[in-house]
mmCIF file of C-alpha atoms and ligand atoms in Angstrom:
data_model
loop_
_atom_site.group_PDB
_atom_site.id
_atom_site.type_symbol
_atom_site.label_atom_id
_atom_site.label_comp_id
_atom_site.label_asym_id
_atom_site.label_seq_id
_atom_site.Cartn_x
_atom_site.Cartn_y
_atom_site.Cartn_z
ATOM 1 C CA MET P 245 -158.031 -29.084 65.768
ATOM 2 C CA VAL P 246 -155.742 -26.218 66.693
ATOM 3 C CA VAL P 247 -152.570 -27.178 68.501
ATOM 4 C CA LEU P 248 -150.998 -24.350 70.432
ATOM 5 C CA VAL P 249 -147.277 -24.683 70.554
ATOM 6 C CA ALA P 250 -145.523 -22.349 72.966
ATOM 7 C CA LYS P 251 -143.103 -20.075 71.152
ATOM 8 C CA PRO P 252 -139.579 -20.960 72.199
ATOM 9 C CA THR P 253 -138.469 -18.318 74.633
ATOM 10 C CA ILE P 254 -134.948 -17.318 75.391
ATOM 11 C CA GLU P 255 -135.404 -18.277 79.069
ATOM 12 C CA GLN P 256 -136.343 -21.777 78.036
ATOM 13 C CA HIS P 257 -132.778 -22.435 76.948
ATOM 14 C CA GLN P 258 -131.283 -20.795 80.047
ATOM 15 C CA ILE P 259 -128.608 -19.312 77.847
ATOM 16 C CA PRO P 260 -127.384 -15.938 79.112
ATOM 17 C CA LEU P 261 -128.082 -12.863 76.976
ATOM 18 C CA ILE P 262 -125.421 -10.273 76.297
ATOM 19 C CA LYS P 263 -126.044 -6.693 75.125
ATOM 20 C CA SER P 264 -125.173 -6.546 71.422
ATOM 21 C CA PRO P 265 -121.857 -4.809 70.741
ATOM 22 C CA LYS P 266 -121.855 -1.253 69.408
ATOM 23 C CA GLN P 267 -120.468 -0.887 65.916
ATOM 24 C CA SER P 268 -117.535 1.058 67.431
ATOM 25 C CA THR P 269 -116.191 -2.047 69.182
ATOM 26 C CA PHE P 270 -115.491 -3.417 65.692
ATOM 27 C CA LEU P 271 -112.861 -0.734 65.158
ATOM 28 C CA SER P 272 -110.056 -3.137 64.531
ATOM 29 C CA ILE P 273 -107.055 -3.073 66.791
ATOM 30 C CA ILE P 274 -106.386 -6.736 66.075
ATOM 31 C CA PRO P 275 -102.746 -7.157 64.985
ATOM 32 C CA ILE P 276 -102.349 -8.600 61.493
ATOM 33 C CA ILE P 277 -99.243 -10.690 60.886
ATOM 34 C CA ASP P 278 -98.139 -11.362 57.328
ATOM 35 C CA LEU P 279 -96.330 -14.701 57.305
ATOM 36 C CA SER P 280 -94.601 -13.947 54.002
ATOM 37 C CA ASP P 281 -92.205 -11.666 55.909
ATOM 38 C CA PRO P 282 -90.865 -13.894 58.721
ATOM 39 C CA VAL P 283 -88.456 -11.344 60.201
ATOM 40 C CA SER P 284 -91.045 -8.697 60.822
ATOM 41 C CA ALA P 285 -93.658 -11.399 61.633
ATOM 42 C CA SER P 286 -91.637 -12.762 64.548
ATOM 43 C CA THR P 287 -91.220 -9.339 66.158
ATOM 44 C CA SER P 288 -94.827 -8.271 65.680
ATOM 45 C CA MET P 289 -96.122 -11.629 66.896
ATOM 46 C CA VAL P 290 -94.238 -11.308 70.173
ATOM 47 C CA LYS P 291 -95.694 -7.816 70.615
ATOM 48 C CA ALA P 292 -99.208 -9.095 69.832
ATOM 49 C CA CYS P 293 -98.890 -12.011 72.267
ATOM 50 C CA SER P 294 -97.730 -9.688 75.034
ATOM 51 C CA GLU P 295 -100.369 -7.035 74.452
ATOM 52 C CA TYR P 296 -103.406 -9.076 73.466
ATOM 53 C CA GLY P 297 -102.561 -12.779 73.380
ATOM 54 C CA PHE P 298 -104.269 -12.714 70.025
ATOM 55 C CA PHE P 299 -103.547 -11.911 66.377
ATOM 56 C CA LYS P 300 -104.573 -12.668 62.835
ATOM 57 C CA VAL P 301 -102.303 -14.325 60.260
ATOM 58 C CA THR P 302 -102.383 -13.743 56.530
ATOM 59 C CA SER P 303 -100.287 -15.265 53.692
ATOM 60 C CA HIS P 304 -100.485 -18.594 55.514
ATOM 61 C CA GLY P 305 -100.368 -20.675 52.346
ATOM 62 C CA ILE P 306 -103.299 -22.918 53.301
ATOM 63 C CA PRO P 307 -105.433 -23.374 50.180
ATOM 64 C CA MET P 308 -108.957 -21.929 50.380
ATOM 65 C CA GLU P 309 -110.076 -25.077 48.611
ATOM 66 C CA LEU P 310 -109.098 -27.196 51.629
ATOM 67 C CA ILE P 311 -110.758 -24.786 54.061
ATOM 68 C CA ASN P 312 -113.945 -24.635 51.988
ATOM 69 C CA LYS P 313 -114.030 -28.412 51.631
ATOM 70 C CA LEU P 314 -113.996 -28.952 55.397
ATOM 71 C CA GLU P 315 -116.491 -26.162 55.961
ATOM 72 C CA ALA P 316 -118.885 -27.699 53.420
ATOM 73 C CA GLU P 317 -118.577 -31.130 55.103
ATOM 74 C CA ALA P 318 -119.254 -29.580 58.504
ATOM 75 C CA VAL P 319 -122.307 -27.715 57.185
ATOM 76 C CA LYS P 320 -123.547 -31.006 55.734
ATOM 77 C CA PHE P 321 -123.046 -32.736 59.084
ATOM 78 C CA PHE P 322 -124.841 -30.070 61.116
ATOM 79 C CA SER P 323 -127.743 -30.127 58.626
ATOM 80 C CA LEU P 324 -128.466 -33.780 59.450
ATOM 81 C CA PRO P 325 -131.717 -34.406 61.328
ATOM 82 C CA GLN P 326 -131.217 -33.763 65.061
ATOM 83 C CA ILE P 327 -132.074 -37.356 65.878
ATOM 84 C CA GLU P 328 -129.206 -38.627 63.735
ATOM 85 C CA LYS P 329 -126.695 -36.308 65.370
ATOM 86 C CA GLU P 330 -127.974 -37.254 68.814
ATOM 87 C CA ARG P 331 -127.578 -40.911 67.991
ATOM 88 C CA LEU P 332 -123.844 -40.277 68.321
ATOM 89 C CA GLY P 333 -124.374 -40.003 72.101
ATOM 90 C CA GLN P 334 -123.435 -37.322 74.608
ATOM 91 C CA PRO P 335 -119.965 -35.795 74.447
ATOM 92 C CA ASN P 336 -117.628 -37.329 77.055
ATOM 93 C CA PRO P 337 -115.970 -34.787 76.452
ATOM 94 C CA PHE P 338 -115.473 -35.806 72.810
ATOM 95 C CA GLY P 339 -118.291 -36.260 70.358
ATOM 96 C CA TYR P 340 -121.299 -34.281 69.214
ATOM 97 C CA GLY P 341 -122.616 -31.730 71.693
ATOM 98 C CA ASN P 342 -125.635 -29.476 71.675
ATOM 99 C CA LYS P 343 -125.844 -26.396 73.943
ATOM 100 C CA LYS P 344 -123.998 -28.056 76.843
ATOM 101 C CA ILE P 345 -120.313 -27.166 77.101
ATOM 102 C CA GLY P 346 -118.140 -29.259 79.403
ATOM 103 C CA ALA P 347 -119.631 -31.180 82.298
ATOM 104 C CA ASN P 348 -120.177 -28.440 84.856
ATOM 105 C CA GLY P 349 -123.284 -26.597 83.755
ATOM 106 C CA ASP P 350 -122.069 -24.241 81.021
ATOM 107 C CA VAL P 351 -124.439 -23.703 78.117
ATOM 108 C CA GLY P 352 -124.296 -21.786 74.859
ATOM 109 C CA TRP P 353 -126.298 -21.293 71.685
ATOM 110 C CA LEU P 354 -124.312 -23.754 69.612
ATOM 111 C CA GLU P 355 -123.834 -27.318 68.547
ATOM 112 C CA TYR P 356 -120.372 -28.765 68.021
ATOM 113 C CA LEU P 357 -118.104 -31.647 67.252
ATOM 114 C CA LEU P 358 -115.172 -32.097 69.598
ATOM 115 C CA LEU P 359 -112.489 -34.500 68.432
ATOM 116 C CA ASP P 360 -109.449 -35.948 70.172
ATOM 117 C CA ILE P 361 -106.704 -35.678 67.567
ATOM 118 C CA THR P 362 -103.771 -36.954 69.622
ATOM 119 C CA SER P 363 -101.943 -39.258 67.232
ATOM 120 C CA LYS P 364 -101.380 -41.928 69.894
ATOM 121 C CA SER P 365 -104.847 -41.650 71.373
ATOM 122 C CA LYS P 366 -106.551 -44.832 72.463
ATOM 123 C CA ASN P 367 -109.785 -42.955 72.934
ATOM 124 C CA LYS P 368 -110.824 -43.063 69.305
ATOM 125 C CA SER P 369 -114.110 -44.889 69.797
ATOM 126 C CA PHE P 370 -116.264 -41.865 69.024
ATOM 127 C CA ILE P 371 -114.351 -40.865 65.937
ATOM 128 C CA SER P 372 -114.280 -44.377 64.571
ATOM 129 C CA SER P 373 -117.992 -44.993 65.037
ATOM 130 C CA PHE P 374 -118.867 -41.589 63.610
ATOM 131 C CA LEU P 375 -116.406 -41.790 60.794
ATOM 132 C CA SER P 376 -117.157 -45.361 59.883
ATOM 133 C CA GLU P 377 -120.508 -44.244 58.462
ATOM 134 C CA PRO P 378 -120.053 -44.402 54.679
ATOM 135 C CA SER P 379 -121.414 -40.838 54.393
ATOM 136 C CA SER P 380 -118.567 -39.482 56.481
ATOM 137 C CA THR P 381 -115.620 -40.728 54.408
ATOM 138 C CA SER P 382 -115.235 -37.365 52.686
ATOM 139 C CA PHE P 383 -115.610 -35.512 56.030
ATOM 140 C CA CYS P 384 -112.870 -37.705 57.467
ATOM 141 C CA ALA P 385 -110.531 -37.071 54.530
ATOM 142 C CA ALA P 386 -111.073 -33.292 54.736
ATOM 143 C CA LEU P 387 -110.542 -33.369 58.522
ATOM 144 C CA ASN P 388 -107.255 -35.239 58.280
ATOM 145 C CA GLU P 389 -105.891 -32.948 55.624
ATOM 146 C CA TYR P 390 -107.023 -29.802 57.450
ATOM 147 C CA ILE P 391 -105.660 -30.923 60.824
ATOM 148 C CA ALA P 392 -102.281 -31.696 59.238
ATOM 149 C CA ALA P 393 -102.267 -28.140 57.827
ATOM 150 C CA MET P 394 -103.180 -26.730 61.272
ATOM 151 C CA ARG P 395 -100.266 -28.605 62.870
ATOM 152 C CA ARG P 396 -97.888 -27.118 60.309
ATOM 153 C CA LEU P 397 -99.270 -23.606 60.822
ATOM 154 C CA ALA P 398 -99.058 -23.933 64.622
ATOM 155 C CA ARG P 399 -95.465 -25.118 64.272
ATOM 156 C CA GLN P 400 -94.569 -22.173 62.012
ATOM 157 C CA VAL P 401 -96.143 -19.647 64.399
ATOM 158 C CA LEU P 402 -94.513 -21.199 67.481
ATOM 159 C CA GLU P 403 -91.082 -21.219 65.797
ATOM 160 C CA LEU P 404 -91.463 -17.573 64.827
ATOM 161 C CA LEU P 405 -92.396 -16.803 68.431
ATOM 162 C CA ALA P 406 -89.219 -18.500 69.659
ATOM 163 C CA ASP P 407 -87.228 -16.425 67.107
ATOM 164 C CA GLY P 408 -88.955 -13.235 68.202
ATOM 165 C CA LEU P 409 -88.117 -13.963 71.832
ATOM 166 C CA GLY P 410 -84.491 -14.513 70.884
ATOM 167 C CA ILE P 411 -84.479 -18.203 71.883
ATOM 168 C CA LYS P 412 -81.863 -20.181 69.908
ATOM 169 C CA GLN P 413 -83.746 -23.465 70.109
ATOM 170 C CA ARG P 414 -86.440 -22.705 67.502
ATOM 171 C CA ASP P 415 -88.538 -25.763 68.374
ATOM 172 C CA ILE P 416 -88.731 -24.996 72.098
ATOM 173 C CA PHE P 417 -92.499 -24.359 71.874
ATOM 174 C CA SER P 418 -93.361 -26.192 68.669
ATOM 175 C CA LYS P 419 -91.968 -29.534 69.872
ATOM 176 C CA LEU P 420 -94.604 -29.497 72.604
ATOM 177 C CA VAL P 421 -97.422 -29.694 70.079
ATOM 178 C CA MET P 422 -95.605 -31.705 67.371
ATOM 179 C CA ASN P 423 -94.777 -34.576 69.754
ATOM 180 C CA GLU P 424 -96.697 -37.795 68.968
ATOM 181 C CA GLU P 425 -98.137 -37.739 72.466
ATOM 182 C CA SER P 426 -99.280 -34.111 72.275
ATOM 183 C CA ASP P 427 -102.771 -33.848 73.642
ATOM 184 C CA SER P 428 -104.432 -31.835 70.910
ATOM 185 C CA VAL P 429 -108.094 -31.255 70.208
ATOM 186 C CA PHE P 430 -110.114 -30.154 67.196
ATOM 187 C CA ARG P 431 -113.460 -28.451 67.498
ATOM 188 C CA VAL P 432 -116.087 -27.443 64.937
ATOM 189 C CA ASN P 433 -118.686 -25.046 66.333
ATOM 190 C CA HIS P 434 -121.982 -24.219 64.671
ATOM 191 C CA TYR P 435 -123.916 -21.260 66.073
ATOM 192 C CA PRO P 436 -127.374 -21.431 64.480
ATOM 193 C CA PRO P 437 -129.358 -18.273 63.787
ATOM 194 C CA TYR P 438 -131.912 -17.171 66.385
ATOM 195 C CA PRO P 439 -134.135 -14.704 64.513
ATOM 196 C CA LEU P 440 -136.519 -14.209 67.475
ATOM 197 C CA LEU P 441 -133.909 -11.903 68.967
ATOM 198 C CA GLN P 442 -134.191 -9.408 66.151
ATOM 199 C CA GLY P 443 -134.945 -5.912 67.391
ATOM 200 C CA PHE P 444 -133.966 -6.678 71.014
ATOM 201 C CA ASN P 445 -130.446 -5.239 70.810
ATOM 202 C CA CYS P 446 -129.045 -8.289 72.527
ATOM 203 C CA SER P 447 -127.324 -11.509 71.535
ATOM 204 C CA LEU P 448 -127.321 -14.993 72.964
ATOM 205 C CA THR P 449 -124.119 -16.283 74.483
ATOM 206 C CA GLY P 450 -122.720 -18.639 71.873
ATOM 207 C CA PHE P 451 -119.614 -19.693 73.792
ATOM 208 C CA GLY P 452 -119.129 -17.996 77.163
ATOM 209 C CA GLU P 453 -115.968 -16.169 78.186
ATOM 210 C CA HIS P 454 -112.949 -18.364 78.840
ATOM 211 C CA THR P 455 -109.265 -18.824 78.148
ATOM 212 C CA ASP P 456 -107.964 -21.874 76.293
ATOM 213 C CA PRO P 457 -105.938 -24.243 78.482
ATOM 214 C CA GLN P 458 -103.531 -25.421 75.737
ATOM 215 C CA VAL P 459 -100.398 -23.830 74.238
ATOM 216 C CA ILE P 460 -101.928 -22.331 71.111
ATOM 217 C CA SER P 461 -105.267 -22.269 69.305
ATOM 218 C CA VAL P 462 -105.764 -21.665 65.592
ATOM 219 C CA LEU P 463 -109.256 -20.537 64.628
ATOM 220 C CA ARG P 464 -110.930 -20.039 61.308
ATOM 221 C CA SER P 465 -114.543 -18.964 60.917
ATOM 222 C CA ASN P 466 -116.948 -18.173 58.120
ATOM 223 C CA ASN P 467 -117.832 -14.549 57.503
ATOM 224 C CA THR P 468 -120.281 -14.211 60.415
ATOM 225 C CA ALA P 469 -119.205 -11.951 63.289
ATOM 226 C CA GLY P 470 -119.422 -13.047 66.923
ATOM 227 C CA LEU P 471 -115.921 -13.526 68.308
ATOM 228 C CA GLN P 472 -114.810 -11.028 70.955
ATOM 229 C CA ILE P 473 -111.594 -10.756 72.926
ATOM 230 C CA ALA P 474 -111.087 -9.064 76.290
ATOM 231 C CA LEU P 475 -108.426 -6.383 76.598
ATOM 232 C CA ARG P 476 -106.293 -5.968 79.729
ATOM 233 C CA ASP P 477 -108.735 -3.372 81.081
ATOM 234 C CA GLY P 478 -111.546 -5.946 80.826
ATOM 235 C CA SER P 479 -113.349 -4.304 77.887
ATOM 236 C CA TRP P 480 -114.577 -6.483 75.048
ATOM 237 C CA VAL P 481 -113.515 -5.917 71.460
ATOM 238 C CA SER P 482 -115.312 -7.507 68.520
ATOM 239 C CA VAL P 483 -113.100 -9.297 66.032
ATOM 240 C CA PRO P 484 -114.193 -8.561 62.456
ATOM 241 C CA PRO P 485 -114.596 -11.927 60.726
ATOM 242 C CA ASP P 486 -112.202 -12.808 57.926
ATOM 243 C CA GLN P 487 -112.776 -16.172 56.329
ATOM 244 C CA GLU P 488 -109.465 -16.124 54.485
ATOM 245 C CA SER P 489 -107.254 -15.662 57.538
ATOM 246 C CA PHE P 490 -106.549 -17.548 60.750
ATOM 247 C CA PHE P 491 -106.778 -16.177 64.267
ATOM 248 C CA ILE P 492 -104.226 -17.276 66.845
ATOM 249 C CA ASN P 493 -104.898 -17.386 70.599
ATOM 250 C CA VAL P 494 -102.271 -17.715 73.291
ATOM 251 C CA GLY P 495 -103.381 -20.464 75.700
ATOM 252 C CA ASP P 496 -102.762 -20.814 79.458
ATOM 253 C CA SER P 497 -99.799 -23.177 78.897
ATOM 254 C CA LEU P 498 -97.946 -20.625 76.771
ATOM 255 C CA GLN P 499 -98.603 -17.953 79.391
ATOM 256 C CA VAL P 500 -96.910 -20.213 81.957
ATOM 257 C CA LEU P 501 -93.980 -21.135 79.656
ATOM 258 C CA THR P 502 -93.276 -17.419 79.119
ATOM 259 C CA ASN P 503 -93.756 -16.598 82.817
ATOM 260 C CA GLY P 504 -96.612 -14.266 81.963
ATOM 261 C CA ARG P 505 -94.868 -12.385 79.117
ATOM 262 C CA PHE P 506 -97.544 -13.737 76.807
ATOM 263 C CA ARG P 507 -101.138 -13.364 77.804
ATOM 264 C CA SER P 508 -103.675 -16.166 77.591
ATOM 265 C CA VAL P 509 -106.510 -14.216 76.025
ATOM 266 C CA LYS P 510 -110.018 -14.257 77.434
ATOM 267 C CA HIS P 511 -112.519 -14.571 74.586
ATOM 268 C CA ARG P 512 -116.170 -15.392 73.932
ATOM 269 C CA VAL P 513 -118.600 -15.772 71.053
ATOM 270 C CA LEU P 514 -121.955 -14.019 70.709
ATOM 271 C CA ALA P 515 -124.551 -15.703 68.535
ATOM 272 C CA ASN P 516 -125.759 -12.783 66.477
ATOM 273 C CA GLY P 517 -129.169 -14.131 65.700
ATOM 274 C CA MET P 518 -129.502 -13.569 61.984
ATOM 275 C CA ARG P 519 -126.731 -15.600 60.405
ATOM 276 C CA SER P 520 -125.188 -18.897 61.313
ATOM 277 C CA ARG P 521 -121.560 -18.912 62.309
ATOM 278 C CA LEU P 522 -119.259 -21.833 61.724
ATOM 279 C CA SER P 523 -115.806 -21.992 63.250
ATOM 280 C CA MET P 524 -113.102 -24.650 63.219
ATOM 281 C CA ILE P 525 -110.461 -24.568 65.924
ATOM 282 C CA TYR P 526 -107.270 -26.520 66.415
ATOM 283 C CA PHE P 527 -106.018 -26.565 70.019
ATOM 284 C CA GLY P 528 -102.356 -27.573 70.248
ATOM 285 C CA GLY P 529 -101.692 -29.042 73.677
ATOM 286 C CA PRO P 530 -98.651 -30.674 75.308
ATOM 287 C CA ALA P 531 -98.164 -34.364 76.132
ATOM 288 C CA PRO P 532 -99.799 -35.403 79.441
ATOM 289 C CA LYS P 533 -96.467 -35.890 81.211
ATOM 290 C CA GLN P 534 -95.069 -32.570 79.981
ATOM 291 C CA ARG P 535 -93.961 -30.416 82.870
ATOM 292 C CA LEU P 536 -95.146 -26.828 82.551
ATOM 293 C CA ALA P 537 -92.890 -24.153 84.011
ATOM 294 C CA PRO P 538 -91.358 -20.913 82.748
ATOM 295 C CA LEU P 539 -88.498 -21.508 80.284
ATOM 296 C CA GLN P 540 -85.067 -20.988 81.789
ATOM 297 C CA GLN P 541 -83.987 -19.260 78.542
ATOM 298 C CA LEU P 542 -86.478 -16.488 79.219
ATOM 299 C CA MET P 543 -85.860 -15.859 82.883
ATOM 300 C CA GLU P 544 -83.908 -12.749 83.659
ATOM 301 C CA GLU P 545 -81.486 -12.603 86.563
ATOM 302 C CA GLY P 546 -83.382 -12.785 89.819
ATOM 303 C CA GLU P 547 -86.719 -13.358 88.075
ATOM 304 C CA GLN P 548 -89.009 -15.670 90.031
ATOM 305 C CA SER P 549 -91.430 -18.116 88.486
ATOM 306 C CA LEU P 550 -95.012 -16.907 88.860
ATOM 307 C CA TYR P 551 -96.253 -20.488 88.916
ATOM 308 C CA LYS P 552 -95.902 -23.662 90.915
ATOM 309 C CA GLU P 553 -94.751 -26.572 88.789
ATOM 310 C CA PHE P 554 -97.318 -28.888 87.287
ATOM 311 C CA THR P 555 -97.789 -31.284 84.409
ATOM 312 C CA TRP P 556 -100.296 -30.904 81.586
ATOM 313 C CA PHE P 557 -102.070 -33.989 82.957
ATOM 314 C CA GLU P 558 -102.596 -32.228 86.300
ATOM 315 C CA TYR P 559 -103.671 -28.999 84.639
ATOM 316 C CA LYS P 560 -106.143 -30.705 82.371
ATOM 317 C CA ALA P 561 -107.642 -32.749 85.197
ATOM 318 C CA SER P 562 -108.307 -29.576 87.168
ATOM 319 C CA ALA P 563 -109.543 -27.707 84.031
ATOM 320 C CA TYR P 564 -112.189 -30.338 83.416
ATOM 321 C CA LYS P 565 -113.543 -29.746 86.921
ATOM 322 C CA SER P 566 -113.860 -26.007 86.296
ATOM 323 C CA ARG P 567 -116.563 -23.783 84.837
ATOM 324 C CA LEU P 568 -115.818 -22.065 81.552
ATOM 325 C CA ALA P 569 -115.274 -18.573 83.010
ATOM 326 C CA ASP P 570 -113.052 -19.707 85.910
ATOM 327 C CA ASN P 571 -109.471 -18.513 86.168
ATOM 328 C CA ARG P 572 -107.919 -21.963 85.853
ATOM 329 C CA LEU P 573 -104.356 -20.782 86.379
ATOM 330 C CA ALA P 574 -105.131 -19.127 89.724
ATOM 331 C CA GLN P 575 -104.559 -22.272 91.791
ATOM 332 C CA PHE P 576 -101.147 -22.799 90.168
ATOM 333 C CA GLU P 577 -99.931 -19.279 90.871
ATOM 334 C CA LYS P 578 -97.318 -18.753 93.575
ATOM 335 C CA GLN P 579 -98.590 -16.569 96.392
HETATM 336 C C1 LIG Y 698 -112.086 -24.418 76.335
HETATM 337 C C2 LIG Y 698 -111.222 -24.624 75.076
HETATM 338 C C3 LIG Y 698 -111.635 -25.858 74.260
HETATM 339 O O1 LIG Y 698 -112.833 -25.582 73.535
HETATM 340 C C4 LIG Y 698 -111.874 -27.095 75.175
HETATM 341 C C5 LIG Y 698 -112.995 -26.739 76.132
HETATM 342 C C6 LIG Y 698 -113.467 -27.832 77.107
HETATM 343 C C7 LIG Y 698 -114.702 -28.585 76.560
HETATM 344 O O2 LIG Y 698 -115.497 -28.018 75.832
HETATM 345 O O3 LIG Y 698 -114.831 -29.762 76.901
HETATM 346 C C8 LIG Y 698 -113.752 -27.115 78.448
HETATM 347 C C9 LIG Y 698 -113.111 -25.688 78.304
HETATM 348 C C10 LIG Y 698 -112.272 -25.768 77.038
HETATM 349 C C11 LIG Y 698 -112.279 -25.303 79.538
HETATM 350 C C12 LIG Y 698 -112.924 -25.713 80.896
HETATM 351 C C13 LIG Y 698 -113.727 -27.020 80.818
HETATM 352 C C14 LIG Y 698 -113.180 -27.840 79.648
HETATM 353 C C15 LIG Y 698 -115.212 -26.979 78.862
HETATM 354 C C16 LIG Y 698 -115.099 -26.688 80.308
HETATM 355 C C17 LIG Y 698 -116.067 -26.154 81.032
HETATM 356 C C18 LIG Y 698 -112.090 -28.354 74.349
HETATM 357 C C19 LIG Y 698 -110.749 -27.218 76.158
HETATM 358 O O4 LIG Y 698 -109.737 -27.888 76.034
HETATM 359 O O5 LIG Y 698 -111.004 -26.447 77.265
#
């Protein structure tokens, strides 16, 4: 008997296609910050955050061994049979997710693990059931060690940013994400290959365009391209992958704290079709009751706040009602 199985079509997944980037968009304008020279790092970081809201850090001191260990555990997890991963339930928003991003209809060509890493979190049910499987002990150990390293790196970057802005209180930004109640998230994204697209000159949307709501995001990916950032003129630039460095994104909260001096960068990921991409992102967020408003230390005489006051709790509640591409800060802007 011959069983005809319909070839999976792109439309079937309802995932938007994007024209593949020209090689020229890879021409790198991405600022590279060498952390071994803190004085020049702080000045160039401020420039990068104002111009792009994005930069790459080198000489970060995080051992490749630790990075590779977590990557290998993640690859092992995503290689599990689909049924086993699905047994973990639907993300709410934390957990294992496949193609659906958030709760409002966004989709992408990826599967992911989204973890609540707030130290005081009571919402640990997903992590504990997932991590209580004997097979995940080594994943759990690698995650804990890696997340601790991400917190330290975020702290270092945020302190250098305070230095670069000439703020005496070095921990003005970093204390927001180092606080025990800081609402931080960790995400591992796996963009599987999609070879059927070969020859079509287009890519599937892996993760649609958006800005990150938190203060800062620290991303590391394997050597597969896909990440793009939007410049001020709206054009997209491809970020050449570099598995030995970390990429830093300014989030919406840091844009507010700096009264728009720093730019929360719009970014997206294209699934390139031929090779799988794996990225691991730490999102450093404030505590729920943290009030978000431009820092007094930065305001010049007569300068008005661009934003109405709000707490991270309020911002997050409204962010979770939004679609990925929405301008989430718009409703908090002063007219
Ligand atoms: C974007 C940044 C982080 O990945 C994330 C995402 C979150 C989710 O996947 O649950 C959101 C998205 C992100 C912003 C708008 C809402 C919430 C999906 C979505 C449609 C974990 C986050 O904090 O905000």
